[in-house]
XYZ file of C-alpha atoms in Angstrom:
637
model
C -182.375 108.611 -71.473
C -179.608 108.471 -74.069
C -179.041 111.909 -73.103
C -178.066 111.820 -69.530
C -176.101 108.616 -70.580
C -174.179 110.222 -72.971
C -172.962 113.024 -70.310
C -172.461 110.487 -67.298
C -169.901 108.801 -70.255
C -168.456 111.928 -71.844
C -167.258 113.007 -68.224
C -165.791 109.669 -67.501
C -163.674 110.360 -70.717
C -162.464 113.655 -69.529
C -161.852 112.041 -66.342
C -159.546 109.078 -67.547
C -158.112 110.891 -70.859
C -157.478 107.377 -71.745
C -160.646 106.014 -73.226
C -161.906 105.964 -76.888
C -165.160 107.409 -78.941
C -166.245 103.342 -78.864
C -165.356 102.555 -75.235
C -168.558 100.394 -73.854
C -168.616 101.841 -70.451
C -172.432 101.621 -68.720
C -173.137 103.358 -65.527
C -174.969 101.017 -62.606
C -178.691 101.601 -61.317
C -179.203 104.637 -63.515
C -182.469 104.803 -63.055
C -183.172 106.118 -66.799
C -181.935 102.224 -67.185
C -184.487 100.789 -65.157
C -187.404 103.217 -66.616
C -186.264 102.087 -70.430
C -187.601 98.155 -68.768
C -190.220 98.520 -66.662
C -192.469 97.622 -68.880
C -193.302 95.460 -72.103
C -193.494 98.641 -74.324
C -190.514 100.323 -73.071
C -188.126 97.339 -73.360
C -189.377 96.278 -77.038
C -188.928 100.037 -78.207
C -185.365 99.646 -76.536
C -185.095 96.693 -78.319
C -185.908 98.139 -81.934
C -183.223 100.572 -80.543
C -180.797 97.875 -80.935
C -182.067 97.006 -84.320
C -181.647 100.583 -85.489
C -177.816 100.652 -86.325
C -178.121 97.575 -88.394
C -175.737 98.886 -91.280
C -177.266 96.688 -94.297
C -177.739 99.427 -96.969
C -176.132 97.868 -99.374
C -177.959 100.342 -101.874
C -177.708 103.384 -99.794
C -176.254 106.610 -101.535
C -172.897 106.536 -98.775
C -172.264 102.682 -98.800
C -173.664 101.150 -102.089
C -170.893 97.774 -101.568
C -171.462 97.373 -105.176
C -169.614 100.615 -106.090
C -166.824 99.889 -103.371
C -166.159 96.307 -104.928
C -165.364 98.286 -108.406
C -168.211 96.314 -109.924
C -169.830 99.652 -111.148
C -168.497 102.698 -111.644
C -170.328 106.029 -111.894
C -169.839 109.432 -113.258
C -168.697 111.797 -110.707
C -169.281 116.100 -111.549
C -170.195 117.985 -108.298
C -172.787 117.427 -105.839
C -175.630 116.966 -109.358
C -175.697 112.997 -109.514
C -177.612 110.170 -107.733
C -175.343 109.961 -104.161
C -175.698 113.887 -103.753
C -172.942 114.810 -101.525
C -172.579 111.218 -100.049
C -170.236 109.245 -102.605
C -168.018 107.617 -99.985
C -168.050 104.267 -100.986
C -166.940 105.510 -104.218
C -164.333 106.835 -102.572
C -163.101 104.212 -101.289
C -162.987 102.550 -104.573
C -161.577 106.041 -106.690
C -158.589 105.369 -103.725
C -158.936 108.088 -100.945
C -159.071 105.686 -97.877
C -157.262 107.079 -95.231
C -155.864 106.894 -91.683
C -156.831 110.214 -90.317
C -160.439 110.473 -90.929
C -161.171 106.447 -92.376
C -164.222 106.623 -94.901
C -167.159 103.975 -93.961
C -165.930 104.638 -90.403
C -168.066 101.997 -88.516
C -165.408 101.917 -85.604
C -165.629 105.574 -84.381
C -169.472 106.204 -86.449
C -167.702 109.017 -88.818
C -168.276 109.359 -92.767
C -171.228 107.256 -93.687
C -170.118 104.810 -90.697
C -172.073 104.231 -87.792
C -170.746 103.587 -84.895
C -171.321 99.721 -83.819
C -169.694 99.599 -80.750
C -172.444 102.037 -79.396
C -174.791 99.266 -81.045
C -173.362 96.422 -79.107
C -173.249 98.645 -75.486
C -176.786 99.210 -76.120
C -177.776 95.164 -77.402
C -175.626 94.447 -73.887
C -177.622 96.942 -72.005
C -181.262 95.374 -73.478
C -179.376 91.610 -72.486
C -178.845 92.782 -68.756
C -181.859 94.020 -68.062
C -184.566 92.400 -70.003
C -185.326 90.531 -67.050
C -186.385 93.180 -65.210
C -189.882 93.883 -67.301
C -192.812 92.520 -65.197
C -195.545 92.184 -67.804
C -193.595 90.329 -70.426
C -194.493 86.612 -71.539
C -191.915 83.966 -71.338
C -191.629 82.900 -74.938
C -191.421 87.010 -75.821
C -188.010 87.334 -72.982
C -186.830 83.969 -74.843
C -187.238 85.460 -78.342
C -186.454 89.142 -77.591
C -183.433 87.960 -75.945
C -182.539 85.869 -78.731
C -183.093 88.759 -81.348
C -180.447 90.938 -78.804
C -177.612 88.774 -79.406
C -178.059 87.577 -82.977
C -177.739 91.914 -83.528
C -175.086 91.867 -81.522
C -173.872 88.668 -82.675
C -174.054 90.422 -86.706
C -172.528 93.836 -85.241
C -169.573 92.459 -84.480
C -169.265 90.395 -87.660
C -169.738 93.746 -89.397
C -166.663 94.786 -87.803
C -164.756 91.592 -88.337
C -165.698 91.919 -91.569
C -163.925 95.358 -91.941
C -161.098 94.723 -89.913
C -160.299 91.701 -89.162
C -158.925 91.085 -85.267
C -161.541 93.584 -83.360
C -162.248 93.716 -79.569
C -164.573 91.566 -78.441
C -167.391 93.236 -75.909
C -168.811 90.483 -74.050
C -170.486 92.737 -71.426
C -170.359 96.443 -71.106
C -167.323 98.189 -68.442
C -168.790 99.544 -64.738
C -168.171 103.573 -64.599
C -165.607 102.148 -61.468
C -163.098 100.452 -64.296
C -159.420 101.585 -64.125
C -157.800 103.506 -66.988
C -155.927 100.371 -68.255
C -159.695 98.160 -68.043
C -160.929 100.992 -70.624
C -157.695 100.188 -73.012
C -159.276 97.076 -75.179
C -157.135 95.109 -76.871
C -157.979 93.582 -80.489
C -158.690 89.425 -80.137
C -157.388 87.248 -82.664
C -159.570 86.996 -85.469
C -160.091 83.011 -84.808
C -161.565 84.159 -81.348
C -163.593 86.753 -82.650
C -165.312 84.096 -85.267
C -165.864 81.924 -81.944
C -167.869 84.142 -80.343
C -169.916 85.437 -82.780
C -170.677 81.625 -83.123
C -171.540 81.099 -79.753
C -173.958 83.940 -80.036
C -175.599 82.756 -82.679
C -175.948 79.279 -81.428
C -177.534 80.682 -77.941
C -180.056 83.017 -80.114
C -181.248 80.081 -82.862
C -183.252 77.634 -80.316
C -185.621 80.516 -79.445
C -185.717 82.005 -82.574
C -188.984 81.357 -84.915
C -188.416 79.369 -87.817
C -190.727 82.051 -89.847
C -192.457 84.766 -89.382
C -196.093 84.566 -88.563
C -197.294 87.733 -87.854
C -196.430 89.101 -91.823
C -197.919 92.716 -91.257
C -196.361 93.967 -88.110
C -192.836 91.344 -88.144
C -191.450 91.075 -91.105
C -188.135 91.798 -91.032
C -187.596 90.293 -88.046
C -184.830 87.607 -86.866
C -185.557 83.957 -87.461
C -184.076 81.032 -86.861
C -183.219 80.477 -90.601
C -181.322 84.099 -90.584
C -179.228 83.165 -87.632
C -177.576 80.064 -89.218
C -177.176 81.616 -92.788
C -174.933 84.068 -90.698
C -173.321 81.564 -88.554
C -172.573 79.688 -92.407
C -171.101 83.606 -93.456
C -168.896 83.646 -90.652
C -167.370 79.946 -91.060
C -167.140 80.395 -94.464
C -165.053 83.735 -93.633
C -162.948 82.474 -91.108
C -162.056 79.334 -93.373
C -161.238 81.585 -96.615
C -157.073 82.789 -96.999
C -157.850 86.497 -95.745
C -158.386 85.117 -92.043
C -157.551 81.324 -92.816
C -153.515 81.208 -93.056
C -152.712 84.596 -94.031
C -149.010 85.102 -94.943
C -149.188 88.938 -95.054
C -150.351 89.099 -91.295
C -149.230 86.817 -89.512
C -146.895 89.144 -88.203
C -149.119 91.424 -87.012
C -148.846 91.239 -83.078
C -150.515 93.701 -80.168
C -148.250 94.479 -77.025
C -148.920 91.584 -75.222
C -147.486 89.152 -77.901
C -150.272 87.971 -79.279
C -150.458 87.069 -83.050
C -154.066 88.133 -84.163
C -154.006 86.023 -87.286
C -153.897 81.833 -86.771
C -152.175 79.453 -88.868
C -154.172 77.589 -91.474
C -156.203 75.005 -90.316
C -157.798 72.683 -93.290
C -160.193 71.867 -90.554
C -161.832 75.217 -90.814
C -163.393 74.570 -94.571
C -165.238 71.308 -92.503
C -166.743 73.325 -89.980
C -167.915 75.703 -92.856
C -169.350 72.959 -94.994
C -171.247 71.901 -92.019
C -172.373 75.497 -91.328
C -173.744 75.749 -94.006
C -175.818 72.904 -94.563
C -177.470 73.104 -91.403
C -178.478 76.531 -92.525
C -179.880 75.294 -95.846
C -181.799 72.169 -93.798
C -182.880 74.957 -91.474
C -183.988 77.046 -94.523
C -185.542 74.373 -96.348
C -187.297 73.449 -92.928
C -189.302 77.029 -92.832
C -190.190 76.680 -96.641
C -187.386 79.050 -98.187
C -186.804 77.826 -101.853
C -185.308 79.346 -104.904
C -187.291 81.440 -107.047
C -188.975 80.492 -110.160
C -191.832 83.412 -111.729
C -195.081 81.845 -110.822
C -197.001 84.865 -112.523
C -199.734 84.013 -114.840
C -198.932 86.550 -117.900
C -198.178 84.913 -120.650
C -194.669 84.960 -121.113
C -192.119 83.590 -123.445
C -190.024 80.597 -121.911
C -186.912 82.892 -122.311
C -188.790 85.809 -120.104
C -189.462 83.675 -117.385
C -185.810 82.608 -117.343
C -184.999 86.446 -116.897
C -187.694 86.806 -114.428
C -186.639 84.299 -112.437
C -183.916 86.199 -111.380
C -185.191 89.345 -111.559
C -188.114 88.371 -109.138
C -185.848 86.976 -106.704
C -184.291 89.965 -106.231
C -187.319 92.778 -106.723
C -190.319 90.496 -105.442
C -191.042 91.646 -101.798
C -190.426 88.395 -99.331
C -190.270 85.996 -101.520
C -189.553 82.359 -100.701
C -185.644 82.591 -101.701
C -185.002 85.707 -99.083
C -183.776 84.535 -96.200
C -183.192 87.692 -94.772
C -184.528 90.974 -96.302
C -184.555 94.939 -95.816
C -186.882 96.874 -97.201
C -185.953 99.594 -99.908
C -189.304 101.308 -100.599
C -188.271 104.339 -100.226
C -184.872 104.290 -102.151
C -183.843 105.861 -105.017
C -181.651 103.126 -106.583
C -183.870 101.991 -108.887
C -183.730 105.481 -110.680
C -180.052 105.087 -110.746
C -180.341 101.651 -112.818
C -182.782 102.680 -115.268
C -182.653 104.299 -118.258
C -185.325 106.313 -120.073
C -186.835 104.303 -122.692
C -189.630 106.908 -124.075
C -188.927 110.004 -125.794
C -192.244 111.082 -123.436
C -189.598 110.731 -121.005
C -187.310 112.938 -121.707
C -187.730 115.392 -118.949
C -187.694 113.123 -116.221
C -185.101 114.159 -113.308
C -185.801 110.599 -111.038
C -185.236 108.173 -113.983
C -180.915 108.920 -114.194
C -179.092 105.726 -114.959
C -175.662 106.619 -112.914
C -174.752 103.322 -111.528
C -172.725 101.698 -114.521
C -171.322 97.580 -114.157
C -167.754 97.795 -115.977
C -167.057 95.726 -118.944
C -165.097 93.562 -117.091
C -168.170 92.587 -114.590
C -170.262 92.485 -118.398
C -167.337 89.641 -120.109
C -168.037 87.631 -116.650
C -171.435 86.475 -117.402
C -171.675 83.070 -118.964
C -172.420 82.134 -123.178
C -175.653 81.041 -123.794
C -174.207 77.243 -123.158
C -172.958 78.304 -119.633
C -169.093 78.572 -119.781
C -166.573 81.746 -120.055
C -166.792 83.224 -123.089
C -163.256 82.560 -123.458
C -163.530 79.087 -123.242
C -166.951 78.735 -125.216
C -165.908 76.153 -128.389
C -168.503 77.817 -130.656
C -167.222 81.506 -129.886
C -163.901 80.909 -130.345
C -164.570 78.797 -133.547
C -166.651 81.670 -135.184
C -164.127 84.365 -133.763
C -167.452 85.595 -131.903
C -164.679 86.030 -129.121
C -162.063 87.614 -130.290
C -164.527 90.005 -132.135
C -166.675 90.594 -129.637
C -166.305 94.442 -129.745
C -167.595 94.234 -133.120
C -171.378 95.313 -133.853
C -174.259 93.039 -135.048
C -177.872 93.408 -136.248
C -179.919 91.119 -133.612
C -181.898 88.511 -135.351
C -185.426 87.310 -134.714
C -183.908 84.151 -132.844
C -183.030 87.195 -130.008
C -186.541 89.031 -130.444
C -187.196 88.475 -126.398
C -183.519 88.889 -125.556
C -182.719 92.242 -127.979
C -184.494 94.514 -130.060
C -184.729 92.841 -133.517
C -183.427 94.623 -136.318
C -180.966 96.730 -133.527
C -176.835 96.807 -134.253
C -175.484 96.329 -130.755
C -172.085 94.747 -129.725
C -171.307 90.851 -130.591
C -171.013 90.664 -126.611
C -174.347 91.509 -126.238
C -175.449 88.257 -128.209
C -175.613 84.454 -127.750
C -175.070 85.403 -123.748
C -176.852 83.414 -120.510
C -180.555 84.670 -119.849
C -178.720 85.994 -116.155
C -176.820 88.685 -118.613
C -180.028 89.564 -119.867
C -182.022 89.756 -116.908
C -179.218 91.493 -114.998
C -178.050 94.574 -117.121
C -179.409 97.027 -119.419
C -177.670 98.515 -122.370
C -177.608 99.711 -126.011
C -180.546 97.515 -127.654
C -181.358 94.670 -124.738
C -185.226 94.458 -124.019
C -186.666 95.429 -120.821
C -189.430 93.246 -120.102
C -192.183 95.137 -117.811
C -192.024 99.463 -117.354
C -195.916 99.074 -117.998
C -195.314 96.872 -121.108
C -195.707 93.368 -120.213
C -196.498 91.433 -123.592
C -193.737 89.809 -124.927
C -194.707 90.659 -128.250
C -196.101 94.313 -128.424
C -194.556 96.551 -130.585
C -194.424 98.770 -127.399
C -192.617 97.094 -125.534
C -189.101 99.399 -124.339
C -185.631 98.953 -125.278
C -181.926 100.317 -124.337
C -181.103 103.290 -126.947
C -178.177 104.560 -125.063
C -175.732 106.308 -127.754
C -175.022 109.932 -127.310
C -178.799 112.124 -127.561
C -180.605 108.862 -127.882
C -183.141 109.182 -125.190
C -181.138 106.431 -122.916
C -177.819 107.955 -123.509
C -176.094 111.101 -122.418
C -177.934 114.180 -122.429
C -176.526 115.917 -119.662
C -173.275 116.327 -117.762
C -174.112 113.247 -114.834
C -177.360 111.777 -115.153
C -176.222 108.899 -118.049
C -173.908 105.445 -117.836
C -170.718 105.937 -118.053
C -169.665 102.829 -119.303
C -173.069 101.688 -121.254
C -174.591 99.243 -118.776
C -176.983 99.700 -115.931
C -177.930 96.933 -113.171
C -181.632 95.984 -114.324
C -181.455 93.486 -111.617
C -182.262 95.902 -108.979
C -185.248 97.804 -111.341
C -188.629 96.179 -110.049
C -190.397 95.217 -113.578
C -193.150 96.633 -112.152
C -191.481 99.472 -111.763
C -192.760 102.199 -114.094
C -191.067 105.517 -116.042
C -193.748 108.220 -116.933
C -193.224 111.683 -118.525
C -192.122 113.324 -115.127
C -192.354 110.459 -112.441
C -190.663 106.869 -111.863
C -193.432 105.092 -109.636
C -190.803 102.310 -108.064
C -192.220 99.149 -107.183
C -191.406 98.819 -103.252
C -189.358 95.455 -103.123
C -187.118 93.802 -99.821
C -183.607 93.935 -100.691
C -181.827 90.739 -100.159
C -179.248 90.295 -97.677
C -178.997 86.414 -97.748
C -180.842 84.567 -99.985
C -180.870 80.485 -100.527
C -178.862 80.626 -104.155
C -176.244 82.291 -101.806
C -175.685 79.729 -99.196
C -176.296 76.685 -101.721
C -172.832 78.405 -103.997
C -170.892 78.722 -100.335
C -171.699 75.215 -99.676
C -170.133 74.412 -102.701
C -167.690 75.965 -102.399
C -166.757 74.686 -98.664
C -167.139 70.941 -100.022
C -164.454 71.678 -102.592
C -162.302 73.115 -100.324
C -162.666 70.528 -97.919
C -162.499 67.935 -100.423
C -165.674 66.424 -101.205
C -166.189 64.559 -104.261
C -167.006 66.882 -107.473
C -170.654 65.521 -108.108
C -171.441 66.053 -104.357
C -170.214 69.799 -105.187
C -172.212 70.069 -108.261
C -175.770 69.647 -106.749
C -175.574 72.466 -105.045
C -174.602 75.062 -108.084
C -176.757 73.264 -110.976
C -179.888 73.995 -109.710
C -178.808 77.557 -109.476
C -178.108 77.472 -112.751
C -180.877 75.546 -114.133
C -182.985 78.088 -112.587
C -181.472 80.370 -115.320
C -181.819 77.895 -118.362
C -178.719 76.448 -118.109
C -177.380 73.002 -117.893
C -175.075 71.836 -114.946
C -171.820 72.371 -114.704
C -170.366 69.011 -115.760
C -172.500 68.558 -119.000
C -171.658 72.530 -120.100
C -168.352 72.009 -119.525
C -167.750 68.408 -120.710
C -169.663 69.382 -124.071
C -168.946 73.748 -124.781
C -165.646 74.471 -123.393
C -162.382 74.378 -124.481
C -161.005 73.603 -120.926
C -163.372 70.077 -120.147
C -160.607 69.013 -117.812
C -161.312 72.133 -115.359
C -164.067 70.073 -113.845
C -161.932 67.797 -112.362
C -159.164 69.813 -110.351
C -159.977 71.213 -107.197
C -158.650 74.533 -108.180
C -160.534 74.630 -111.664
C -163.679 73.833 -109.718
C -162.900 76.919 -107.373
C -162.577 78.696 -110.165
C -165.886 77.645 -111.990
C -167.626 78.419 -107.962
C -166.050 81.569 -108.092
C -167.099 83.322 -111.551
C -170.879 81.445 -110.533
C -170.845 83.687 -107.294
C -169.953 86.848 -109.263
C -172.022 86.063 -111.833
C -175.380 84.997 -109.595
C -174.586 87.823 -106.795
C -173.723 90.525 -108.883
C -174.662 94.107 -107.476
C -176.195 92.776 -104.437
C -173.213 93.772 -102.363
C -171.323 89.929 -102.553
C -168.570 90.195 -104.370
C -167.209 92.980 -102.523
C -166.543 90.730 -99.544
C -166.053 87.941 -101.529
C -162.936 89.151 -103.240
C -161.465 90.102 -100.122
C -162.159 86.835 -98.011
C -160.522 84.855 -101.411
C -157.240 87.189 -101.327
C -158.364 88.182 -104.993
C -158.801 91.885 -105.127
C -155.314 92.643 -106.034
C -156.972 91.192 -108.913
C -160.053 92.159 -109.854
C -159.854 95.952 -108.271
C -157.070 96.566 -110.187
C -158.090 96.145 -113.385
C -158.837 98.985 -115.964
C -162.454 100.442 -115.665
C -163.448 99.992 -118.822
C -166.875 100.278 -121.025
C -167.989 101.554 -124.589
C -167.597 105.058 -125.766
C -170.740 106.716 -124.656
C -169.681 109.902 -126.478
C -170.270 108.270 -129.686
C -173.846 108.817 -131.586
C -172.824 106.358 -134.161
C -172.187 102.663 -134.052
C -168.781 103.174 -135.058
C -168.367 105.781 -132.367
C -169.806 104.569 -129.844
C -168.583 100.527 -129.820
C -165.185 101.445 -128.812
C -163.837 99.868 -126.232
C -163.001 102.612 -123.763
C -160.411 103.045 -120.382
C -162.019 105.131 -118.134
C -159.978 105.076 -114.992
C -157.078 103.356 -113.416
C -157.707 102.345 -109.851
C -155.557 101.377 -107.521
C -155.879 98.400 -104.729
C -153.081 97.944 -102.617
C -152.516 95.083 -100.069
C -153.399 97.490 -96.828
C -156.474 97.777 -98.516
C -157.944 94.278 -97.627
C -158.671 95.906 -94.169
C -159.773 99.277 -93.403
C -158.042 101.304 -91.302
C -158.650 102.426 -87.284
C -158.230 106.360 -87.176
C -155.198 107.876 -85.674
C -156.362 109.483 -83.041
C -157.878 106.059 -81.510
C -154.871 104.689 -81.579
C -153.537 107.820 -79.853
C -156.120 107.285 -77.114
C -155.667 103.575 -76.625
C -151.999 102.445 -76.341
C -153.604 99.014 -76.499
C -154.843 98.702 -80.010
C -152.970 98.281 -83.248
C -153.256 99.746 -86.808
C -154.095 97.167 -89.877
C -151.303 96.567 -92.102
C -150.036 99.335 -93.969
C -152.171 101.911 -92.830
């Protein structure tokens, strides 16, 4: 069917010369069109057609967010690593965006983009003809309607996301429109948010709050998943990128219309309210955050690292709002280490994904503040020796291998730094070992020729640290084989939408202890106390509790520190106007040449990045904007 389609379209291109790869043009009564819905099984195959371009590998080898935010960075010789040939999200990061042929091209589909106009012609094909299917129930048109524009609903947001003012395709162009119908414009980015809105509020009343049918559905859209994105999209729309934006508010199309709005303080309301109703919604259909129910007998300090760890890595569990299913990926391989020397010949188990030192100094002190602020590191110069080495005590036996010299960073940190990286002498709880206590348990050696470190020209850390949040514990290394524990990946989860609620209540203005109730049991989850006691007792800085913009900053670091590697603070960064920031930073991480202590504890600049302010959005290719007179490049590009 998509055959024939494809030519009717292509010819209509040649005929015009005026129309673009993403033009939505569908020819009428095609009767390949009516066969795809004349029945029940035809329409919901078409229908898991339109699920098909959903672009949420955030772990893939092409668009791994994580390495695009310039939370990780990885070592890069030839085609022999983890991402084979597909690194493009890397390059993105390393700096090679460009005009002419745009990396992560999800405009045109080109270089590990898919194109998601073509997703959003075919959702609007499914919506204008699903009525036509004779054997299907009412409650199944209702739903698989529903499903059709919360996809098309996210595919646009997708593109929003990207590139801020987009064209909006409400319904899909007759082959009979004129050359100038075909030339879209781009809609003004407070009128895209609108719409995808208004899609997701017509999909949510016929959407089920969960899934029932667990075998054969999950995966599917609920009710819960449509508001958590309607709360994303608010909560974009209200942040500076879109909200206000000084550096684009003179961008303006042909007809003279400005594509980015004024601020409105009004915006950071309708986010707040967003995203309650999607946490009453969640709370509603029994989603909850995670705390390790498992009946092993565990230290107290494990199950604060499992806590985490199983809310990422435990398949559909009650914190996953909306999931995606990874079974089959590789990542895991790239996060873990070898542990064994028995291992030493194992090609799957290759530890190339490597969080910088910067993401490392953003997790919390054991008493949950910076660790610049901490009283008690600063007082024992813990912090300004922190590159220093120590021998890990038996007070750290579940945290760190006892008796092991590792950095002073790597001690007295927040059980989320624990359960959340691996490195040179940290414990890692599970890989077949799952008594706290056994002398067999495995631990990070990862100094030159130890069996963690560097052994070969690619498959090692480049900076010391992998992401052992995204390693199933169950998860297991063997001689010649890593037998991955199959897990859903999280796309939304509840600690994400409680930390944006915060955050929209102290934008908006809402009292601090109303803000507060939403990120302490986030962090109690993870052993520590809220944020008012830890910083009111530990930090230097006791009065940043009580500004607006010292709470945003305490929200902030909590997001990067809870969301880390899960594809967040990519997108957050941007939406906050903060990448100039962070992506320009040093990459930094410990010498991993060194095979002594002294060697290898070094703090060590690996590359220098560069973000520039074009960079916020990507850009549309050339030759689109050769093709459609209408459209207009991003800034700078």
């Amino acid at each position: 069917m998509k055959s024939i389609y494809n030519v009717i379209v292509c010819s209509l291109f040649l005929l015009l010369t005026a129309c673009s790869d993403y033009l939505d043009v569908i020819p009428d009564n095609m009767p390949t069109i009516d066969h795809a819905f004349s029945d029940r099984n035809s329409a919901e195959t078409y229908l898991f057609t339109c699920y098909s371009y959903m672009p949420v590998d955030q772990l893939s080898r092409g668009n791994n967010v994580s390495l695009m935010s310039g939370e990780s960075w990885m070592v890069l010789s030839g085609d022999n690593y983890w991402f084979g040939k597909d690194h493009t999200a890397f390059d993105v990061a390393r700096g090679l965006q460009n005009s002419n042929t745009p990396l992560l091209n999800y405009w045109d589909g080109d270089k590990s983009g898919k194109n998601l106009f073509i997703a959003i012609r075919d959702c609007n094909i499914f919506l204008e003809n699903i009525h036509k299917v004779v054997d299907l129930e009412e409650y199944e048109n209702r739903r698989w309607t529903a499903e059709a524009k919360f996809l098309k609903a996210f595919y646009h947001f997708f593109l929003f996301r990207m590139y801020g003012p987009i064209p909006v395709i409400k319904t899909n162009l007759p082959v009979s429109s004129t050359p100038e119908q075909v030339k879209v414009y781009r809609e003004p980015v407070n009128e895209v948010a609108d719409y995808i809105c208004e899609l997701l509020d017509e999909a949510s009343g016929d959407l089920p709050e969960v899934i029932t049918n667990e075998i054969e559905e999950m995966g599917r859209i609920t009710k819960p998943m449509a508001l958590a994105l309607k709360a994303k999209v608010k909560m974009t729309m209200a942040s500076p990128l879109f909200n206000g934006n000084d550096r684009y508010k003179n961008l303006v199309d042909n007809r003279g219309v400005c594509l980015f709005p004024e601020y409105d303080e009004n915006r950071w309301d309708e986010a707040a309210k967003a995203c309650k109703d999607a946490i009453d919604c969640a709370h509603e259909a029994g989603h909850k955050l995670y705390t390790y129910q498992g009946f092993l007998p565990v230290s107290d300090i494990t199950r604060y690292k499992l806590n985490l760890r199983y809310a990422i890595t435990e398949k559909w569990n009650p914190e996953i709002i909306w999931g995606t299913t990874i079974s089959d990926s590789p990542i895991q391989g790239a996060c873990m280490i070898r542990t064994r020397s028995s291992e030493a010949s194992n090609n799957t188990v290759i530890a190339t994904i490597a969080p910088t030192l910067d993401v490392v100094e953003r997790f919390y002190t054991r008493r949950g503040v910076p660790i610049s602020e901490d009283k008690q590191w600063l007082e024992n110069g813990r912090y300004d020796n922190r590159y220093k080495t120590e021998v890990a005590g038996d007070s750290e036996k579940y945290l760190l291998k006892e008796g092991y010299t590792t950095a002073k960073l790597n001690i007295d940190r927040e059980y989320r730094y624990y359960a959340s990286l691996i490195f040179d002498g940290c414990i890692i709880w599970g890989n077949g070992v799952v008594d706290d206590n056994s002398s067999s348990i495995t631990y990070g050696q990862m100094k030159r020729k130890q069996i963690g470190g560097q052994l070969g020209t690619d498959c090692y850390s480049l900076t010391g640290y992998t992401p052992k949040k995204l390693v199933n514990p169950e998860s297991v290394v063997s001689n010649s084989s890593f037998s991955r524990k199959r897990y859903s990946f999280p796309i939304i989860r509840l600690a994400d939408i409680y930390l944006m609620y915060a955050e929209a209540l102290n934008e908006a203005g809402a009292e601090k202890s109303e803000i507060f109730q939403w990120i302490d049991p986030v962090r109690e989850r993870s052993g520590l106390e809220g944020v008012e006691a830890s910083w009111s007792k530990y930090s230097t800085n006791s009065g940043k509790i009580n500004t607006q913009q010292g709470r945003r900053a305490i929200i902030h670091q909590e997001r990067l520190i809870e969301l880390a590697f899960e594809g967040e603070t990519h997108w957050d960064i941007l939406r906050w106007c903060e990448a100039d920031d962070y992506r320009n930073r040093p990459i930094r991480g410990w010498n991993v040449n060194g095979e002594t202590e002294d060697e290898y504890y070094k703090e060590t600049v690996l590359a220098y990045p560069i973000f520039a302010t074009k960079d916020y959005f990507f850009p549309i290719k050339k030759s689109s904007l050769n093709v459609n007179s209408n459209l207009i490049q991003n800034y700078g590009w």
